[in-house]
Tab-separated table of C-alpha atoms in Angstrom:
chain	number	residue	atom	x	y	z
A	1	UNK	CA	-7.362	-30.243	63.756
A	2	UNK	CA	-7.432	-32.078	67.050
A	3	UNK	CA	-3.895	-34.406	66.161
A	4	UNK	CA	-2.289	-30.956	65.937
A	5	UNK	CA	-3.631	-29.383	69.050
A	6	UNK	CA	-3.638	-31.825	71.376
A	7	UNK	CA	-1.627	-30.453	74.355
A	8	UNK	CA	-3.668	-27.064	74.355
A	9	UNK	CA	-6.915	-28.911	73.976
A	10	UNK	CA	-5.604	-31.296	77.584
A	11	UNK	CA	-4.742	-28.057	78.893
A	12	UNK	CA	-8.021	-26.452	77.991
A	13	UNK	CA	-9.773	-29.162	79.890
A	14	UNK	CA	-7.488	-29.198	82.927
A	15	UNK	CA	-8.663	-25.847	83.231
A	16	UNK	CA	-11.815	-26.096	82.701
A	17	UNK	CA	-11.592	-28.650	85.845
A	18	UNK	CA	-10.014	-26.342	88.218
A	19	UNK	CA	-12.644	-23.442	87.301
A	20	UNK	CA	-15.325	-25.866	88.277
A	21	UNK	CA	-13.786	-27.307	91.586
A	22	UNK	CA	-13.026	-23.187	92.694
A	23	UNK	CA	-16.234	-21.712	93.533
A	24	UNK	CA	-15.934	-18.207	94.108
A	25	UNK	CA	-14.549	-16.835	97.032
A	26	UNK	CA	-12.547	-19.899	97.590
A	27	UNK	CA	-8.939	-20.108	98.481
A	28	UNK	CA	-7.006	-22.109	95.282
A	29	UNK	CA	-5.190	-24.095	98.203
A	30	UNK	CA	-8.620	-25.798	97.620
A	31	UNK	CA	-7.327	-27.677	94.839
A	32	UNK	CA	-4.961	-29.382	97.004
A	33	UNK	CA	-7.483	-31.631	97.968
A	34	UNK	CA	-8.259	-33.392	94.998
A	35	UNK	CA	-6.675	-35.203	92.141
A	36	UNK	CA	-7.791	-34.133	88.680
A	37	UNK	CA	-7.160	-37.129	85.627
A	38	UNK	CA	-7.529	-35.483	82.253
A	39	UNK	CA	-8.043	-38.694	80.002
A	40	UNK	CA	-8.426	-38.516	76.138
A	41	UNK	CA	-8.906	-41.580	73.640
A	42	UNK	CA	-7.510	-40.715	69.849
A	43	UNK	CA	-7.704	-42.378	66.658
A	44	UNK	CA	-4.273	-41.491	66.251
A	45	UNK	CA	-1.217	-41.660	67.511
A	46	UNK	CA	0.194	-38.194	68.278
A	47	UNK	CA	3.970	-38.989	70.170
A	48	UNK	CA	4.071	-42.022	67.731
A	49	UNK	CA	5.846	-44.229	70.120
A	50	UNK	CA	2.919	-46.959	69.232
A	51	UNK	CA	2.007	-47.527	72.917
A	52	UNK	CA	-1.316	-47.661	74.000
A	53	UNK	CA	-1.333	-45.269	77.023
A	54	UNK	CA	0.237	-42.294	77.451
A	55	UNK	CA	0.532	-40.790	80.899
A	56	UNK	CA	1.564	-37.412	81.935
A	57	UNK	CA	2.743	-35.706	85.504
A	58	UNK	CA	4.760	-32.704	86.082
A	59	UNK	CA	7.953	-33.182	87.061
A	60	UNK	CA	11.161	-31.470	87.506
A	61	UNK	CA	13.308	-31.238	84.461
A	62	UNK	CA	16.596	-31.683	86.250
A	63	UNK	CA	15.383	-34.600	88.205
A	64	UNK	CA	13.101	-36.919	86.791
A	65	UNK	CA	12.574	-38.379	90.252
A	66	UNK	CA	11.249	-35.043	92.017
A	67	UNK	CA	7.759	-34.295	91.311
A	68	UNK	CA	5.956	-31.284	91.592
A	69	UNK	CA	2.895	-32.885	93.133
A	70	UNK	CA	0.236	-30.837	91.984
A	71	UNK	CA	-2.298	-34.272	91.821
A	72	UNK	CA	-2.421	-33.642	88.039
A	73	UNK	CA	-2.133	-36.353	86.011
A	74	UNK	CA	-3.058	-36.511	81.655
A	75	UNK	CA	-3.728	-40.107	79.945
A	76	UNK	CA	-4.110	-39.903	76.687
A	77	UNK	CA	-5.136	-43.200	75.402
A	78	UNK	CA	-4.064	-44.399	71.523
A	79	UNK	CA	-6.264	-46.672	69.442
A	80	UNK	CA	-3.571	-47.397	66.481
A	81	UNK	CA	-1.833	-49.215	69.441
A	82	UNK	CA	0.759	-51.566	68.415
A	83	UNK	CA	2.220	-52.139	72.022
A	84	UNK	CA	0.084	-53.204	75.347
A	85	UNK	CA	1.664	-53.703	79.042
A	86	UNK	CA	0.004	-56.491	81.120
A	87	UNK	CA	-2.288	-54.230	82.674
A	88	UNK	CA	-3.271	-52.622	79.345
A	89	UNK	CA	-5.283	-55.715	78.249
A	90	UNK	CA	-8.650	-54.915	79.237
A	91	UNK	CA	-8.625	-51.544	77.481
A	92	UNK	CA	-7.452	-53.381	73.972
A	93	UNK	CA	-11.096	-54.035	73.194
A	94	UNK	CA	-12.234	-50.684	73.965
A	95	UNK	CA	-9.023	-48.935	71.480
A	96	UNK	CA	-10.018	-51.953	68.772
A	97	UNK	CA	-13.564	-50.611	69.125
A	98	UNK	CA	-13.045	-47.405	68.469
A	99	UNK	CA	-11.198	-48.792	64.992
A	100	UNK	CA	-14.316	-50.789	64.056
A	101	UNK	CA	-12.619	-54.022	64.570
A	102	UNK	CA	-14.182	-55.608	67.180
A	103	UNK	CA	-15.757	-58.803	68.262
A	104	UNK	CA	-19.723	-57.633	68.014
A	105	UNK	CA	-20.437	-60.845	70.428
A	106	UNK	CA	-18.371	-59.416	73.359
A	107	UNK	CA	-20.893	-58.167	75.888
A	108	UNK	CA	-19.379	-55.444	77.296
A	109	UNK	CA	-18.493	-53.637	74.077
A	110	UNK	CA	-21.700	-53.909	73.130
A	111	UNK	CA	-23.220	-52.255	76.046
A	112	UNK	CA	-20.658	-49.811	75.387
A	113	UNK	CA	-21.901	-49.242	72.115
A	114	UNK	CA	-25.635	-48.796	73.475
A	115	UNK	CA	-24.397	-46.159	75.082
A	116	UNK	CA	-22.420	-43.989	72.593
A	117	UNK	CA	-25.790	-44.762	69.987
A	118	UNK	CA	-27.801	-42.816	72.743
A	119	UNK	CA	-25.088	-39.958	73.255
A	120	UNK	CA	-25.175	-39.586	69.450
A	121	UNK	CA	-29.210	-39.282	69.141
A	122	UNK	CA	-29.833	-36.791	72.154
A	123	UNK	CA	-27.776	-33.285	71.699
A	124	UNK	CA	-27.690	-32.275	75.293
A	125	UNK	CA	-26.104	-35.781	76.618
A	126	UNK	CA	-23.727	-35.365	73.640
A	127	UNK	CA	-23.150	-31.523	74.975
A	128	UNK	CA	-22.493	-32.925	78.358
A	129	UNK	CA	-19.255	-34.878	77.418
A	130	UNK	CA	-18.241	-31.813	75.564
A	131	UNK	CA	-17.735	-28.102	76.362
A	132	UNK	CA	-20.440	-26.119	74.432
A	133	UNK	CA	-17.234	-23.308	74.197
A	134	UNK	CA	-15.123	-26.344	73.017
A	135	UNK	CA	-17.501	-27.179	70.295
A	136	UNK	CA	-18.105	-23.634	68.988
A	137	UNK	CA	-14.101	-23.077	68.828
A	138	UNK	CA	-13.601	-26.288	66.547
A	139	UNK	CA	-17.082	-25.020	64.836
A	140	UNK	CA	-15.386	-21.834	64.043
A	141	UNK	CA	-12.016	-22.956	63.345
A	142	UNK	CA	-13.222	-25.134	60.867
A	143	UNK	CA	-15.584	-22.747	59.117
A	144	UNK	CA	-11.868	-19.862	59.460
A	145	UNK	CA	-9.585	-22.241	57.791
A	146	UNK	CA	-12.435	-23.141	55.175
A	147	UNK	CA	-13.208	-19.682	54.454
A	148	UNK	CA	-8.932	-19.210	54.336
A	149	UNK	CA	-8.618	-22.168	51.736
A	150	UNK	CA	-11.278	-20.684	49.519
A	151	UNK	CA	-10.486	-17.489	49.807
A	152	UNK	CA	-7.021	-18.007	48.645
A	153	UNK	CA	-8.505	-19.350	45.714
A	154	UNK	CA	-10.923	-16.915	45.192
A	155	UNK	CA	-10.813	-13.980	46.637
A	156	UNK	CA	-11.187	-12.666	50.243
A	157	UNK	CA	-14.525	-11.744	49.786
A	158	UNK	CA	-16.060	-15.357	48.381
A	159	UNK	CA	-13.639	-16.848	51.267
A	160	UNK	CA	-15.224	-14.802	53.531
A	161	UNK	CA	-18.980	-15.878	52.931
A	162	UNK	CA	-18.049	-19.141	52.159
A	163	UNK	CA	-16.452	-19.401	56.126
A	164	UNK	CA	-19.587	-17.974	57.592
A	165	UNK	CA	-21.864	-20.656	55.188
A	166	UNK	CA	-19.726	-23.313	56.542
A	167	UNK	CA	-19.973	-22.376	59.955
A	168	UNK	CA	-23.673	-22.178	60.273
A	169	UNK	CA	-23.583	-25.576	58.794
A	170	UNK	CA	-21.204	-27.174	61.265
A	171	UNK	CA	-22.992	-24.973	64.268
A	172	UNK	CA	-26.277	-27.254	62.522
A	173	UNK	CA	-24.909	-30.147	62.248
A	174	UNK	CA	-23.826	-29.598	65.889
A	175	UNK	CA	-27.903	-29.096	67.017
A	176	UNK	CA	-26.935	-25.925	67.945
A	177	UNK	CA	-30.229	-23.836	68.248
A	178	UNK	CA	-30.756	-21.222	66.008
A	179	UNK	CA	-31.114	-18.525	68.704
A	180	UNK	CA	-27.797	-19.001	69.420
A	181	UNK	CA	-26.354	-19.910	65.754
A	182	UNK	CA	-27.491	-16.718	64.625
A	183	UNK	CA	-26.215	-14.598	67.336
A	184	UNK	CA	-22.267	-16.308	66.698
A	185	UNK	CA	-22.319	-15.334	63.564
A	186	UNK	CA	-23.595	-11.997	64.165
A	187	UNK	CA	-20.936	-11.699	66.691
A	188	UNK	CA	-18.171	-13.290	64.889
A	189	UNK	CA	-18.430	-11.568	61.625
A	190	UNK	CA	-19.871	-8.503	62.621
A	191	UNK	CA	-23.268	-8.606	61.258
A	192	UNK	CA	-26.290	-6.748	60.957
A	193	UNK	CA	-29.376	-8.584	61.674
A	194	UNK	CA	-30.179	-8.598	58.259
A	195	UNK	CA	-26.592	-10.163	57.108
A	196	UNK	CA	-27.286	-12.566	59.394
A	197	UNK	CA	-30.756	-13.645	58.271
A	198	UNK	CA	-29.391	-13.882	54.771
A	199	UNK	CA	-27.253	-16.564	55.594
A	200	UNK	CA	-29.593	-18.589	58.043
A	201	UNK	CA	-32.359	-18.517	55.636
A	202	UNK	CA	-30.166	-19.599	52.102
């Protein structure tokens, strides 16, 4: 789940930032010239100090006041905020949004909504704010730990069918095309083509 992985996921995306600003060929000192921000909202609050920003740069550990200057800087926002600086008061809509508890008259939040209504209905804009990699790892760790719980249960082997059912349902759910669900699962569970077709078609 997301509130335990946090950090990797931020530095999955910081990554995934640099690879795109590197074209090949290029010298890294490229990065120098630009600052990257990293910023994730959360239903939760995962250092459960109750603030309702978070923000991250590397620094030395022996001296808080020397920093490494890499132009890297993480915000992760928190929408069970209990505690808001001066300057945090335009975002308290936005985090009270995100809980459902919202003025629906306020103009800007509902523009805002608009706009996460039409990222919802079209699968390519929704996509776009979202690594397709990203959304096949949490596909398939879902459909692993699933398959784990159940097979516990009972047995490996209904565990094991039971992962790859749930993970051509969350790869679905997802608007993955079919091309490409059947080809994960192929490759993920080493299957034959016909394996595979037994579970698209059920």
């Amino acid at each position: 789940m997301i509130e335990k992985s946090l950090p990797a996921r931020l530095r999955y995306y910081q990554e995934q930032i640099d690879h795109s600003l590197l074209q090949p060929g290029l010298n890294y000192r490229e990065l120098t010239k630009y600052s990257t921000y990293v910023i994730m909202f959360c239903n939760f609050d995962f250092f459960g100090r109750g603030w309702a920003r978070y923000e991250f740069e590397t620094i030395c550990t022996r001296d808080h006041n020397l920093k490494f200057n890499d132009k890297r800087t993480i915000v992760v926002f928190n929408a069970l905020a209990k505690k808001f600086k001066d300057d945090e008061q335009p975002i308290k809509d936005f985090l009270a949004l995100m809980r459902n508890q919202v003025d629906n008259k306020d103009r800007f939040i509902g523009k805002i909504r608009d706009e996460i209504n039409k990222v919802k209905s079209d699968p390519e804009r929704r996509q776009g704010f979202m690594k397709y990699e990203m959304l096949m790892m949490d596909a398939t760790r879902k459909a692993r730990e699933d398959g784990m719980n159940v097979g516990e249960k009972k047995g490996y082997e209904k565990g094991h069918i039971e992962g790859i059912k749930n993970l051509v349902k969350t790869l679905r759910e997802l608007d993955i095309d079919e091309r490409k669900v059947r080809q994960k699962i192929k490759v993920r569970y080493n299957l034959t083509d016909s394996e595979a077709d037994k579970y698209l078609n059920n």
